[in-house]
Amino acid sequence: MTLQQIKYILGVAEAGSLNKASERLFISQPSLSSTVHDAEAELGFRIFDRTARGVKTTERGENFIHDAQELYTKYEELLKKHCGIEKRKFSVSTLYYAFARKAFVQIVKDFSGAGYDFAFCEKKASDVIADVSGEISTVGILYLSDSNRSAINKALDAEELIFHHLTECNAFVYLHKNHPLAKKESLSLDELADFRFVTFDTDDVKSFFSNEIIQKYNLNKAITVADRSTELNLLEQLNGYTFLSGVFGEYTGDPAAASDSSEDFILIPLKNTDGKISHSFELGYITKKRIKMDNISLAYIDSIRRILNIAGFTC
């Protein structure tokens, strides 16, 4: 078994799914699955059980992961000691935004020869904050709204983080292109009442709506999923829908292309049915206070600005 195989197995264990791990490790899912299968064949036992929600470590797999992590840590320490330099890392934690992924890919290309370990994690807002606070990630991408601004700012202050404004965007309904409402120019909650609401992050619903609206339209009874691929599958198979803060990129007039890499899903503007809350959002990034952003972090934010054409882009 190679150290590369061990690295990939540890990546799967951390991500909890082959799909997420393949994105973070920049390897195709079939190749990653094959690597794990080969390692399991060599070991003579399963490291992971495959489930509809991702992968779950087996009992023997747990022991293997523990020992493998110790081995890989020793390997990194060995490199650090004898190469005379510390391995540099650049990691981003973000909400689900295609522009964040696109900018990250560009950074990996630009800095691939600089000796960095790269990581890209798509998570809910609370986990983005935790990652940057714990210095797991250098930069976090999230948004503020009328509903979440107070709570997010309080969490940022407590963790000594800073929110940096990028631009403004609006709330959209996100659904499959074959959904019965897909041809609508805009949608209200009344029009969505007969369809299933699917969400990756239940807390995120409160960023869009007041408690009264959540109760009235049963948004508190959503189908909750553990990963993005499952969410997309349910949106397609059940004619479901979810909500996103839509962002238009300079490279397309279609908001779907800016919000997800799949051409099978679209964004439709959400009609504001609650005068007490705005559906406008402030998109930005968070960093640690008193820690100066390094060149690679600045380059990443600069790449996002170019992708979104922030100097006058439409949201």
PDB file of C-alpha atoms in Angstrom:
ATOM      1  CA  MET A   1       0.000   0.000   0.000  1.00  0.00           C
ATOM      2  CA  THR A   2       1.336   3.426  -0.940  1.00  0.00           C
ATOM      3  CA  LEU A   3       1.301   6.660   1.040  1.00  0.00           C
ATOM      4  CA  GLN A   4      -0.846   8.129  -1.746  1.00  0.00           C
ATOM      5  CA  GLN A   5      -3.464   5.444  -1.142  1.00  0.00           C
ATOM      6  CA  ILE A   6      -3.383   6.195   2.586  1.00  0.00           C
ATOM      7  CA  LYS A   7      -3.817   9.907   1.874  1.00  0.00           C
ATOM      8  CA  TYR A   8      -6.870   9.188  -0.274  1.00  0.00           C
ATOM      9  CA  ILE A   9      -8.403   6.835   2.324  1.00  0.00           C
ATOM     10  CA  LEU A  10      -7.949   9.447   5.045  1.00  0.00           C
ATOM     11  CA  GLY A  11      -9.576  11.973   2.738  1.00  0.00           C
ATOM     12  CA  VAL A  12     -12.628   9.741   2.267  1.00  0.00           C
ATOM     13  CA  ALA A  13     -12.902   9.164   6.015  1.00  0.00           C
ATOM     14  CA  GLU A  14     -12.800  12.909   6.689  1.00  0.00           C
ATOM     15  CA  ALA A  15     -15.273  13.830   3.945  1.00  0.00           C
ATOM     16  CA  GLY A  16     -17.753  11.047   4.718  1.00  0.00           C
ATOM     17  CA  SER A  17     -18.429  10.397   1.041  1.00  0.00           C
ATOM     18  CA  LEU A  18     -16.514   9.460  -2.095  1.00  0.00           C
ATOM     19  CA  ASN A  19     -18.089  12.339  -4.004  1.00  0.00           C
ATOM     20  CA  LYS A  20     -16.946  15.003  -1.540  1.00  0.00           C
ATOM     21  CA  ALA A  21     -13.527  13.427  -1.144  1.00  0.00           C
ATOM     22  CA  SER A  22     -12.945  13.302  -4.911  1.00  0.00           C
ATOM     23  CA  GLU A  23     -13.635  17.046  -5.144  1.00  0.00           C
ATOM     24  CA  ARG A  24     -11.306  17.881  -2.254  1.00  0.00           C
ATOM     25  CA  LEU A  25      -8.515  15.588  -3.474  1.00  0.00           C
ATOM     26  CA  PHE A  26      -8.861  16.589  -7.140  1.00  0.00           C
ATOM     27  CA  ILE A  27      -9.259  13.015  -8.345  1.00  0.00           C
ATOM     28  CA  SER A  28     -12.158  11.496 -10.284  1.00  0.00           C
ATOM     29  CA  GLN A  29     -14.665   9.541  -8.202  1.00  0.00           C
ATOM     30  CA  PRO A  30     -14.172   6.295 -10.188  1.00  0.00           C
ATOM     31  CA  SER A  31     -10.394   6.500  -9.648  1.00  0.00           C
ATOM     32  CA  LEU A  32     -10.837   7.212  -5.950  1.00  0.00           C
ATOM     33  CA  SER A  33     -13.314   4.352  -5.571  1.00  0.00           C
ATOM     34  CA  SER A  34     -10.893   2.023  -7.351  1.00  0.00           C
ATOM     35  CA  THR A  35      -8.034   3.127  -5.076  1.00  0.00           C
ATOM     36  CA  VAL A  36     -10.086   2.390  -1.951  1.00  0.00           C
ATOM     37  CA  HIS A  37     -11.241  -0.964  -3.361  1.00  0.00           C
ATOM     38  CA  ASP A  38      -7.654  -2.000  -4.140  1.00  0.00           C
ATOM     39  CA  ALA A  39      -6.541  -1.064  -0.622  1.00  0.00           C
ATOM     40  CA  GLU A  40      -9.412  -3.045   0.915  1.00  0.00           C
ATOM     41  CA  ALA A  41      -8.499  -6.054  -1.235  1.00  0.00           C
ATOM     42  CA  GLU A  42      -4.889  -5.830  -0.051  1.00  0.00           C
ATOM     43  CA  LEU A  43      -5.951  -5.537   3.585  1.00  0.00           C
ATOM     44  CA  GLY A  44      -8.535  -8.303   3.373  1.00  0.00           C
ATOM     45  CA  PHE A  45     -11.383  -6.299   4.963  1.00  0.00           C
ATOM     46  CA  ARG A  46     -13.686  -3.391   4.173  1.00  0.00           C
ATOM     47  CA  ILE A  47     -12.586   0.004   5.441  1.00  0.00           C
ATOM     48  CA  PHE A  48     -15.916   1.609   4.536  1.00  0.00           C
ATOM     49  CA  ASP A  49     -19.525   0.528   4.212  1.00  0.00           C
ATOM     50  CA  ARG A  50     -21.240   2.275   1.304  1.00  0.00           C
ATOM     51  CA  THR A  51     -24.633   3.816   2.137  1.00  0.00           C
ATOM     52  CA  ALA A  52     -27.145   6.063   0.381  1.00  0.00           C
ATOM     53  CA  ARG A  53     -25.842   8.960   2.481  1.00  0.00           C
ATOM     54  CA  GLY A  54     -22.164   8.384   1.723  1.00  0.00           C
ATOM     55  CA  VAL A  55     -19.702   6.052   3.423  1.00  0.00           C
ATOM     56  CA  LYS A  56     -19.425   4.835   7.003  1.00  0.00           C
ATOM     57  CA  THR A  57     -16.221   3.486   8.516  1.00  0.00           C
ATOM     58  CA  THR A  58     -16.415  -0.163   9.595  1.00  0.00           C
ATOM     59  CA  GLU A  59     -15.188  -1.293  13.017  1.00  0.00           C
ATOM     60  CA  ARG A  60     -11.930  -2.639  11.559  1.00  0.00           C
ATOM     61  CA  GLY A  61     -11.793   0.387   9.317  1.00  0.00           C
ATOM     62  CA  GLU A  62     -11.869   2.685  12.353  1.00  0.00           C
ATOM     63  CA  ASN A  63      -8.778   0.985  13.747  1.00  0.00           C
ATOM     64  CA  PHE A  64      -7.051   1.170  10.398  1.00  0.00           C
ATOM     65  CA  ILE A  65      -7.884   4.883   9.960  1.00  0.00           C
ATOM     66  CA  HIS A  66      -6.486   5.635  13.426  1.00  0.00           C
ATOM     67  CA  ASP A  67      -3.188   3.860  12.682  1.00  0.00           C
ATOM     68  CA  ALA A  68      -3.011   5.266   9.145  1.00  0.00           C
ATOM     69  CA  GLN A  69      -3.465   8.802  10.442  1.00  0.00           C
ATOM     70  CA  GLU A  70      -0.574   8.325  12.868  1.00  0.00           C
ATOM     71  CA  LEU A  71       1.596   6.941  10.068  1.00  0.00           C
ATOM     72  CA  TYR A  72       0.776   9.759   7.675  1.00  0.00           C
ATOM     73  CA  THR A  73       1.415  12.366  10.369  1.00  0.00           C
ATOM     74  CA  LYS A  74       4.825  10.788  10.993  1.00  0.00           C
ATOM     75  CA  TYR A  75       5.501  10.911   7.264  1.00  0.00           C
ATOM     76  CA  GLU A  76       4.698  14.630   7.118  1.00  0.00           C
ATOM     77  CA  GLU A  77       6.897  15.261  10.162  1.00  0.00           C
ATOM     78  CA  LEU A  78       9.709  13.336   8.469  1.00  0.00           C
ATOM     79  CA  LEU A  79       9.449  15.517   5.372  1.00  0.00           C
ATOM     80  CA  LYS A  80       9.390  18.667   7.463  1.00  0.00           C
ATOM     81  CA  LYS A  81      12.456  17.634   9.449  1.00  0.00           C
ATOM     82  CA  HIS A  82      14.657  16.482   6.600  1.00  0.00           C
ATOM     83  CA  CYS A  83      13.485  18.823   3.848  1.00  0.00           C
ATOM     84  CA  GLY A  84      14.111  21.724   6.177  1.00  0.00           C
ATOM     85  CA  ILE A  85      10.800  23.419   5.360  1.00  0.00           C
ATOM     86  CA  GLU A  86       7.259  23.161   6.644  1.00  0.00           C
ATOM     87  CA  LYS A  87       4.662  22.020   4.151  1.00  0.00           C
ATOM     88  CA  ARG A  88       2.497  25.011   3.272  1.00  0.00           C
ATOM     89  CA  LYS A  89      -1.261  24.609   3.171  1.00  0.00           C
ATOM     90  CA  PHE A  90      -4.079  26.522   1.523  1.00  0.00           C
ATOM     91  CA  SER A  91      -7.631  25.532   2.363  1.00  0.00           C
ATOM     92  CA  VAL A  92     -11.000  27.135   1.638  1.00  0.00           C
ATOM     93  CA  SER A  93     -14.321  26.434   3.370  1.00  0.00           C
ATOM     94  CA  THR A  94     -17.371  27.744   1.583  1.00  0.00           C
ATOM     95  CA  LEU A  95     -21.089  27.511   1.029  1.00  0.00           C
ATOM     96  CA  TYR A  96     -22.103  25.865  -2.253  1.00  0.00           C
ATOM     97  CA  TYR A  97     -20.916  28.271  -4.939  1.00  0.00           C
ATOM     98  CA  ALA A  98     -19.549  27.370  -8.370  1.00  0.00           C
ATOM     99  CA  PHE A  99     -17.524  30.574  -8.495  1.00  0.00           C
ATOM    100  CA  ALA A 100     -15.694  29.545  -5.301  1.00  0.00           C
ATOM    101  CA  ARG A 101     -14.791  26.182  -6.856  1.00  0.00           C
ATOM    102  CA  LYS A 102     -13.750  27.775 -10.146  1.00  0.00           C
ATOM    103  CA  ALA A 103     -11.499  30.290  -8.369  1.00  0.00           C
ATOM    104  CA  PHE A 104      -9.941  27.483  -6.304  1.00  0.00           C
ATOM    105  CA  VAL A 105      -9.118  25.429  -9.402  1.00  0.00           C
ATOM    106  CA  GLN A 106      -7.363  28.465 -10.859  1.00  0.00           C
ATOM    107  CA  ILE A 107      -5.317  28.916  -7.676  1.00  0.00           C
ATOM    108  CA  VAL A 108      -4.239  25.263  -7.709  1.00  0.00           C
ATOM    109  CA  LYS A 109      -3.052  25.709 -11.286  1.00  0.00           C
ATOM    110  CA  ASP A 110      -1.227  28.969 -10.521  1.00  0.00           C
ATOM    111  CA  PHE A 111       0.455  27.733  -7.318  1.00  0.00           C
ATOM    112  CA  SER A 112       0.933  24.046  -8.127  1.00  0.00           C
ATOM    113  CA  GLY A 113       4.703  24.397  -8.176  1.00  0.00           C
ATOM    114  CA  ALA A 114       4.908  26.272  -4.880  1.00  0.00           C
ATOM    115  CA  GLY A 115       4.744  23.223  -2.600  1.00  0.00           C
ATOM    116  CA  TYR A 116       1.243  23.714  -1.178  1.00  0.00           C
ATOM    117  CA  ASP A 117      -1.192  21.139   0.143  1.00  0.00           C
ATOM    118  CA  PHE A 118      -4.639  22.208  -1.103  1.00  0.00           C
ATOM    119  CA  ALA A 119      -8.099  21.549   0.355  1.00  0.00           C
ATOM    120  CA  PHE A 120     -11.557  22.739  -0.675  1.00  0.00           C
ATOM    121  CA  CYS A 121     -14.577  22.069   1.582  1.00  0.00           C
ATOM    122  CA  GLU A 122     -18.248  22.891   0.894  1.00  0.00           C
ATOM    123  CA  LYS A 123     -20.143  23.206   4.177  1.00  0.00           C
ATOM    124  CA  LYS A 124     -22.936  25.020   5.999  1.00  0.00           C
ATOM    125  CA  ALA A 125     -22.272  28.460   7.464  1.00  0.00           C
ATOM    126  CA  SER A 126     -21.574  27.348  11.048  1.00  0.00           C
ATOM    127  CA  ASP A 127     -18.948  24.865   9.825  1.00  0.00           C
ATOM    128  CA  VAL A 128     -17.335  27.477   7.566  1.00  0.00           C
ATOM    129  CA  ILE A 129     -16.930  29.723  10.619  1.00  0.00           C
ATOM    130  CA  ALA A 130     -15.562  26.848  12.720  1.00  0.00           C
ATOM    131  CA  ASP A 131     -13.007  25.923  10.043  1.00  0.00           C
ATOM    132  CA  VAL A 132     -11.613  29.447   9.729  1.00  0.00           C
ATOM    133  CA  SER A 133     -11.648  29.937  13.493  1.00  0.00           C
ATOM    134  CA  GLY A 134      -9.731  26.701  14.016  1.00  0.00           C
ATOM    135  CA  GLU A 135      -7.332  27.624  11.195  1.00  0.00           C
ATOM    136  CA  ILE A 136      -8.378  24.525   9.282  1.00  0.00           C
ATOM    137  CA  SER A 137      -9.153  26.895   6.427  1.00  0.00           C
ATOM    138  CA  THR A 138      -7.497  30.180   5.562  1.00  0.00           C
ATOM    139  CA  VAL A 139     -10.560  31.723   3.935  1.00  0.00           C
ATOM    140  CA  GLY A 140     -14.299  31.126   4.330  1.00  0.00           C
ATOM    141  CA  ILE A 141     -17.025  32.153   1.856  1.00  0.00           C
ATOM    142  CA  LEU A 142     -20.525  32.916   3.169  1.00  0.00           C
ATOM    143  CA  TYR A 143     -23.284  35.521   3.116  1.00  0.00           C
ATOM    144  CA  LEU A 144     -25.208  37.751   5.500  1.00  0.00           C
ATOM    145  CA  SER A 145     -28.965  38.409   5.381  1.00  0.00           C
ATOM    146  CA  ASP A 146     -31.457  40.310   7.499  1.00  0.00           C
ATOM    147  CA  SER A 147     -32.276  37.103   9.368  1.00  0.00           C
ATOM    148  CA  ASN A 148     -28.812  35.685   9.963  1.00  0.00           C
ATOM    149  CA  ARG A 149     -26.720  38.864  10.193  1.00  0.00           C
ATOM    150  CA  SER A 150     -26.988  39.282  13.948  1.00  0.00           C
ATOM    151  CA  ALA A 151     -26.214  35.630  14.740  1.00  0.00           C
ATOM    152  CA  ILE A 152     -23.389  35.399  12.198  1.00  0.00           C
ATOM    153  CA  ASN A 153     -21.767  38.639  13.371  1.00  0.00           C
ATOM    154  CA  LYS A 154     -22.015  37.480  16.982  1.00  0.00           C
ATOM    155  CA  ALA A 155     -20.315  34.187  16.066  1.00  0.00           C
ATOM    156  CA  LEU A 156     -17.627  36.012  14.089  1.00  0.00           C
ATOM    157  CA  ASP A 157     -16.898  38.354  16.992  1.00  0.00           C
ATOM    158  CA  ALA A 158     -16.694  35.456  19.439  1.00  0.00           C
ATOM    159  CA  GLU A 159     -14.210  33.645  17.200  1.00  0.00           C
ATOM    160  CA  GLU A 160     -12.246  36.826  16.355  1.00  0.00           C
ATOM    161  CA  LEU A 161     -13.074  36.664  12.659  1.00  0.00           C
ATOM    162  CA  ILE A 162     -13.683  39.452  10.147  1.00  0.00           C
ATOM    163  CA  PHE A 163     -16.332  39.537   7.389  1.00  0.00           C
ATOM    164  CA  HIS A 164     -15.149  41.221   4.180  1.00  0.00           C
ATOM    165  CA  HIS A 165     -17.846  42.460   1.785  1.00  0.00           C
ATOM    166  CA  LEU A 166     -17.737  41.317  -1.842  1.00  0.00           C
ATOM    167  CA  THR A 167     -21.138  42.097  -3.363  1.00  0.00           C
ATOM    168  CA  GLU A 168     -24.940  41.868  -3.034  1.00  0.00           C
ATOM    169  CA  CYS A 169     -27.171  39.078  -4.347  1.00  0.00           C
ATOM    170  CA  ASN A 170     -30.784  37.900  -4.099  1.00  0.00           C
ATOM    171  CA  ALA A 171     -32.776  34.803  -3.123  1.00  0.00           C
ATOM    172  CA  PHE A 172     -33.667  32.255  -5.800  1.00  0.00           C
ATOM    173  CA  VAL A 173     -35.664  29.037  -6.034  1.00  0.00           C
ATOM    174  CA  TYR A 174     -33.436  26.187  -7.217  1.00  0.00           C
ATOM    175  CA  LEU A 175     -34.987  23.265  -9.097  1.00  0.00           C
ATOM    176  CA  HIS A 176     -34.518  20.793 -11.942  1.00  0.00           C
ATOM    177  CA  LYS A 177     -35.001  21.995 -15.515  1.00  0.00           C
ATOM    178  CA  ASN A 178     -37.894  19.517 -15.970  1.00  0.00           C
ATOM    179  CA  HIS A 179     -39.765  20.730 -12.876  1.00  0.00           C
ATOM    180  CA  PRO A 180     -43.389  21.752 -13.655  1.00  0.00           C
ATOM    181  CA  LEU A 181     -42.552  25.333 -12.594  1.00  0.00           C
ATOM    182  CA  ALA A 182     -39.254  25.554 -14.487  1.00  0.00           C
ATOM    183  CA  LYS A 183     -40.648  27.905 -17.170  1.00  0.00           C
ATOM    184  CA  LYS A 184     -41.779  30.533 -14.653  1.00  0.00           C
ATOM    185  CA  GLU A 185     -39.995  33.902 -14.661  1.00  0.00           C
ATOM    186  CA  SER A 186     -40.393  34.160 -10.869  1.00  0.00           C
ATOM    187  CA  LEU A 187     -41.936  32.053  -8.115  1.00  0.00           C
ATOM    188  CA  SER A 188     -43.827  32.659  -4.893  1.00  0.00           C
ATOM    189  CA  LEU A 189     -44.109  30.367  -1.881  1.00  0.00           C
ATOM    190  CA  ASP A 190     -47.796  29.797  -2.713  1.00  0.00           C
ATOM    191  CA  GLU A 191     -46.787  28.325  -6.080  1.00  0.00           C
ATOM    192  CA  LEU A 192     -44.295  26.018  -4.350  1.00  0.00           C
ATOM    193  CA  ALA A 193     -46.759  24.769  -1.720  1.00  0.00           C
ATOM    194  CA  ASP A 194     -47.540  21.483  -3.536  1.00  0.00           C
ATOM    195  CA  PHE A 195     -43.891  20.494  -3.957  1.00  0.00           C
ATOM    196  CA  ARG A 196     -41.300  18.993  -1.604  1.00  0.00           C
ATOM    197  CA  PHE A 197     -38.750  21.300   0.017  1.00  0.00           C
ATOM    198  CA  VAL A 198     -35.246  19.795   0.218  1.00  0.00           C
ATOM    199  CA  THR A 199     -32.355  21.321   2.119  1.00  0.00           C
ATOM    200  CA  PHE A 200     -28.782  20.542   3.068  1.00  0.00           C
ATOM    201  CA  ASP A 201     -28.824  23.002   5.973  1.00  0.00           C
ATOM    202  CA  THR A 202     -32.017  23.543   7.997  1.00  0.00           C
ATOM    203  CA  ASP A 203     -30.502  26.581   9.697  1.00  0.00           C
ATOM    204  CA  ASP A 204     -30.121  28.206   6.299  1.00  0.00           C
ATOM    205  CA  VAL A 205     -33.913  28.428   5.893  1.00  0.00           C
ATOM    206  CA  LYS A 206     -33.998  31.042   8.659  1.00  0.00           C
ATOM    207  CA  SER A 207     -31.732  33.211   6.541  1.00  0.00           C
ATOM    208  CA  PHE A 208     -34.467  33.519   3.940  1.00  0.00           C
ATOM    209  CA  PHE A 209     -37.706  33.685   5.922  1.00  0.00           C
ATOM    210  CA  SER A 210     -39.347  34.833   9.134  1.00  0.00           C
ATOM    211  CA  ASN A 211     -40.570  32.241  11.642  1.00  0.00           C
ATOM    212  CA  GLU A 212     -44.162  32.979  10.622  1.00  0.00           C
ATOM    213  CA  ILE A 213     -43.444  32.174   6.980  1.00  0.00           C
ATOM    214  CA  ILE A 214     -41.516  29.020   7.919  1.00  0.00           C
ATOM    215  CA  GLN A 215     -44.499  27.747   9.933  1.00  0.00           C
ATOM    216  CA  LYS A 216     -47.131  28.800   7.382  1.00  0.00           C
ATOM    217  CA  TYR A 217     -45.505  27.022   4.451  1.00  0.00           C
ATOM    218  CA  ASN A 218     -44.194  24.010   6.431  1.00  0.00           C
ATOM    219  CA  LEU A 219     -40.614  24.865   5.578  1.00  0.00           C
ATOM    220  CA  ASN A 220     -39.665  23.404   8.957  1.00  0.00           C
ATOM    221  CA  LYS A 221     -40.730  19.994   7.611  1.00  0.00           C
ATOM    222  CA  ALA A 222     -38.142  19.825   4.857  1.00  0.00           C
ATOM    223  CA  ILE A 223     -36.403  16.712   3.592  1.00  0.00           C
ATOM    224  CA  THR A 224     -32.930  17.109   5.094  1.00  0.00           C
ATOM    225  CA  VAL A 225     -29.973  15.577   3.267  1.00  0.00           C
ATOM    226  CA  ALA A 226     -26.342  15.043   4.218  1.00  0.00           C
ATOM    227  CA  ASP A 227     -24.605  15.953   0.971  1.00  0.00           C
ATOM    228  CA  ARG A 228     -25.040  17.948  -2.192  1.00  0.00           C
ATOM    229  CA  SER A 229     -25.333  15.009  -4.598  1.00  0.00           C
ATOM    230  CA  THR A 230     -28.268  13.555  -2.634  1.00  0.00           C
ATOM    231  CA  GLU A 231     -29.961  16.951  -2.596  1.00  0.00           C
ATOM    232  CA  LEU A 232     -29.687  17.268  -6.378  1.00  0.00           C
ATOM    233  CA  ASN A 233     -30.998  13.737  -6.884  1.00  0.00           C
ATOM    234  CA  LEU A 234     -34.101  14.455  -4.774  1.00  0.00           C
ATOM    235  CA  LEU A 235     -34.717  17.745  -6.539  1.00  0.00           C
ATOM    236  CA  GLU A 236     -34.830  15.833  -9.809  1.00  0.00           C
ATOM    237  CA  GLN A 237     -36.673  12.663  -8.724  1.00  0.00           C
ATOM    238  CA  LEU A 238     -39.289  14.301  -6.459  1.00  0.00           C
ATOM    239  CA  ASN A 239     -39.804  17.578  -8.325  1.00  0.00           C
ATOM    240  CA  GLY A 240     -38.370  19.171  -5.217  1.00  0.00           C
ATOM    241  CA  TYR A 241     -36.954  22.633  -4.702  1.00  0.00           C
ATOM    242  CA  THR A 242     -34.585  24.491  -2.432  1.00  0.00           C
ATOM    243  CA  PHE A 243     -33.412  28.072  -1.951  1.00  0.00           C
ATOM    244  CA  LEU A 244     -30.096  29.649  -2.821  1.00  0.00           C
ATOM    245  CA  SER A 245     -28.621  33.118  -2.754  1.00  0.00           C
ATOM    246  CA  GLY A 246     -28.045  33.430  -6.491  1.00  0.00           C
ATOM    247  CA  VAL A 247     -24.938  34.942  -7.985  1.00  0.00           C
ATOM    248  CA  PHE A 248     -24.488  35.821 -11.657  1.00  0.00           C
ATOM    249  CA  GLY A 249     -21.025  35.354 -13.103  1.00  0.00           C
ATOM    250  CA  GLU A 250     -19.578  37.437 -15.895  1.00  0.00           C
ATOM    251  CA  TYR A 251     -19.230  34.387 -18.144  1.00  0.00           C
ATOM    252  CA  THR A 252     -22.947  33.702 -18.502  1.00  0.00           C
ATOM    253  CA  GLY A 253     -26.363  35.301 -18.366  1.00  0.00           C
ATOM    254  CA  ASP A 254     -27.807  32.158 -16.838  1.00  0.00           C
ATOM    255  CA  PRO A 255     -27.757  32.138 -13.018  1.00  0.00           C
ATOM    256  CA  ALA A 256     -27.873  28.346 -12.951  1.00  0.00           C
ATOM    257  CA  ALA A 257     -24.440  28.142 -14.506  1.00  0.00           C
ATOM    258  CA  ALA A 258     -23.069  30.456 -11.830  1.00  0.00           C
ATOM    259  CA  SER A 259     -24.564  28.579  -8.911  1.00  0.00           C
ATOM    260  CA  ASP A 260     -23.932  24.971  -9.833  1.00  0.00           C
ATOM    261  CA  SER A 261     -21.825  23.144 -12.366  1.00  0.00           C
ATOM    262  CA  SER A 262     -24.774  21.039 -13.551  1.00  0.00           C
ATOM    263  CA  GLU A 263     -26.725  22.351 -16.535  1.00  0.00           C
ATOM    264  CA  ASP A 264     -29.757  20.318 -15.447  1.00  0.00           C
ATOM    265  CA  PHE A 265     -30.703  22.726 -12.645  1.00  0.00           C
ATOM    266  CA  ILE A 266     -31.920  26.297 -12.818  1.00  0.00           C
ATOM    267  CA  LEU A 267     -32.474  29.302 -10.572  1.00  0.00           C
ATOM    268  CA  ILE A 268     -35.713  31.314 -10.648  1.00  0.00           C
ATOM    269  CA  PRO A 269     -36.089  34.596  -8.709  1.00  0.00           C
ATOM    270  CA  LEU A 270     -38.106  34.271  -5.498  1.00  0.00           C
ATOM    271  CA  LYS A 271     -40.974  36.706  -5.042  1.00  0.00           C
ATOM    272  CA  ASN A 272     -40.819  38.452  -1.693  1.00  0.00           C
ATOM    273  CA  THR A 273     -43.941  37.409   0.228  1.00  0.00           C
ATOM    274  CA  ASP A 274     -42.819  38.766   3.591  1.00  0.00           C
ATOM    275  CA  GLY A 275     -42.469  42.519   3.864  1.00  0.00           C
ATOM    276  CA  LYS A 276     -40.659  42.157   7.188  1.00  0.00           C
ATOM    277  CA  ILE A 277     -37.573  40.603   5.616  1.00  0.00           C
ATOM    278  CA  SER A 278     -35.506  41.446   2.564  1.00  0.00           C
ATOM    279  CA  HIS A 279     -34.371  38.705   0.213  1.00  0.00           C
ATOM    280  CA  SER A 280     -31.160  40.575  -0.530  1.00  0.00           C
ATOM    281  CA  PHE A 281     -27.887  39.052   0.671  1.00  0.00           C
ATOM    282  CA  GLU A 282     -24.385  40.331   1.260  1.00  0.00           C
ATOM    283  CA  LEU A 283     -21.812  37.951  -0.148  1.00  0.00           C
ATOM    284  CA  GLY A 284     -18.352  38.029   1.408  1.00  0.00           C
ATOM    285  CA  TYR A 285     -15.428  36.129   2.876  1.00  0.00           C
ATOM    286  CA  ILE A 286     -14.132  35.700   6.420  1.00  0.00           C
ATOM    287  CA  THR A 287     -10.594  35.617   7.805  1.00  0.00           C
ATOM    288  CA  LYS A 288      -8.917  35.587  11.201  1.00  0.00           C
ATOM    289  CA  LYS A 289      -8.348  38.927  12.928  1.00  0.00           C
ATOM    290  CA  ARG A 290      -4.739  40.032  13.365  1.00  0.00           C
ATOM    291  CA  ILE A 291      -3.567  37.538  10.741  1.00  0.00           C
ATOM    292  CA  LYS A 292      -2.420  39.179   7.532  1.00  0.00           C
ATOM    293  CA  MET A 293      -3.673  37.460   4.389  1.00  0.00           C
ATOM    294  CA  ASP A 294      -0.847  35.810   2.479  1.00  0.00           C
ATOM    295  CA  ASN A 295      -0.285  36.067  -1.266  1.00  0.00           C
ATOM    296  CA  ILE A 296      -2.171  32.903  -2.154  1.00  0.00           C
ATOM    297  CA  SER A 297      -5.250  33.996  -0.159  1.00  0.00           C
ATOM    298  CA  LEU A 298      -5.197  37.415  -1.807  1.00  0.00           C
ATOM    299  CA  ALA A 299      -4.852  35.758  -5.204  1.00  0.00           C
ATOM    300  CA  TYR A 300      -7.875  33.547  -4.444  1.00  0.00           C
ATOM    301  CA  ILE A 301     -10.099  36.506  -3.553  1.00  0.00           C
ATOM    302  CA  ASP A 302      -8.796  38.360  -6.604  1.00  0.00           C
ATOM    303  CA  SER A 303      -9.796  35.362  -8.748  1.00  0.00           C
ATOM    304  CA  ILE A 304     -13.318  35.436  -7.270  1.00  0.00           C
ATOM    305  CA  ARG A 305     -13.585  39.139  -8.068  1.00  0.00           C
ATOM    306  CA  ARG A 306     -12.606  38.510 -11.682  1.00  0.00           C
ATOM    307  CA  ILE A 307     -15.036  35.610 -12.048  1.00  0.00           C
ATOM    308  CA  LEU A 308     -17.939  37.634 -10.638  1.00  0.00           C
ATOM    309  CA  ASN A 309     -16.853  40.836 -12.351  1.00  0.00           C
ATOM    310  CA  ILE A 310     -17.527  42.617  -9.081  1.00  0.00           C
ATOM    311  CA  ALA A 311     -16.525  46.021 -10.389  1.00  0.00           C
ATOM    312  CA  GLY A 312     -20.064  46.530 -11.671  1.00  0.00           C
ATOM    313  CA  PHE A 313     -21.442  43.012 -12.032  1.00  0.00           C
ATOM    314  CA  THR A 314     -25.174  42.294 -11.879  1.00  0.00           C
ATOM    315  CA  CYS A 315     -26.617  40.204  -9.068  1.00  0.00           C
TER     316      CYS A 315
END
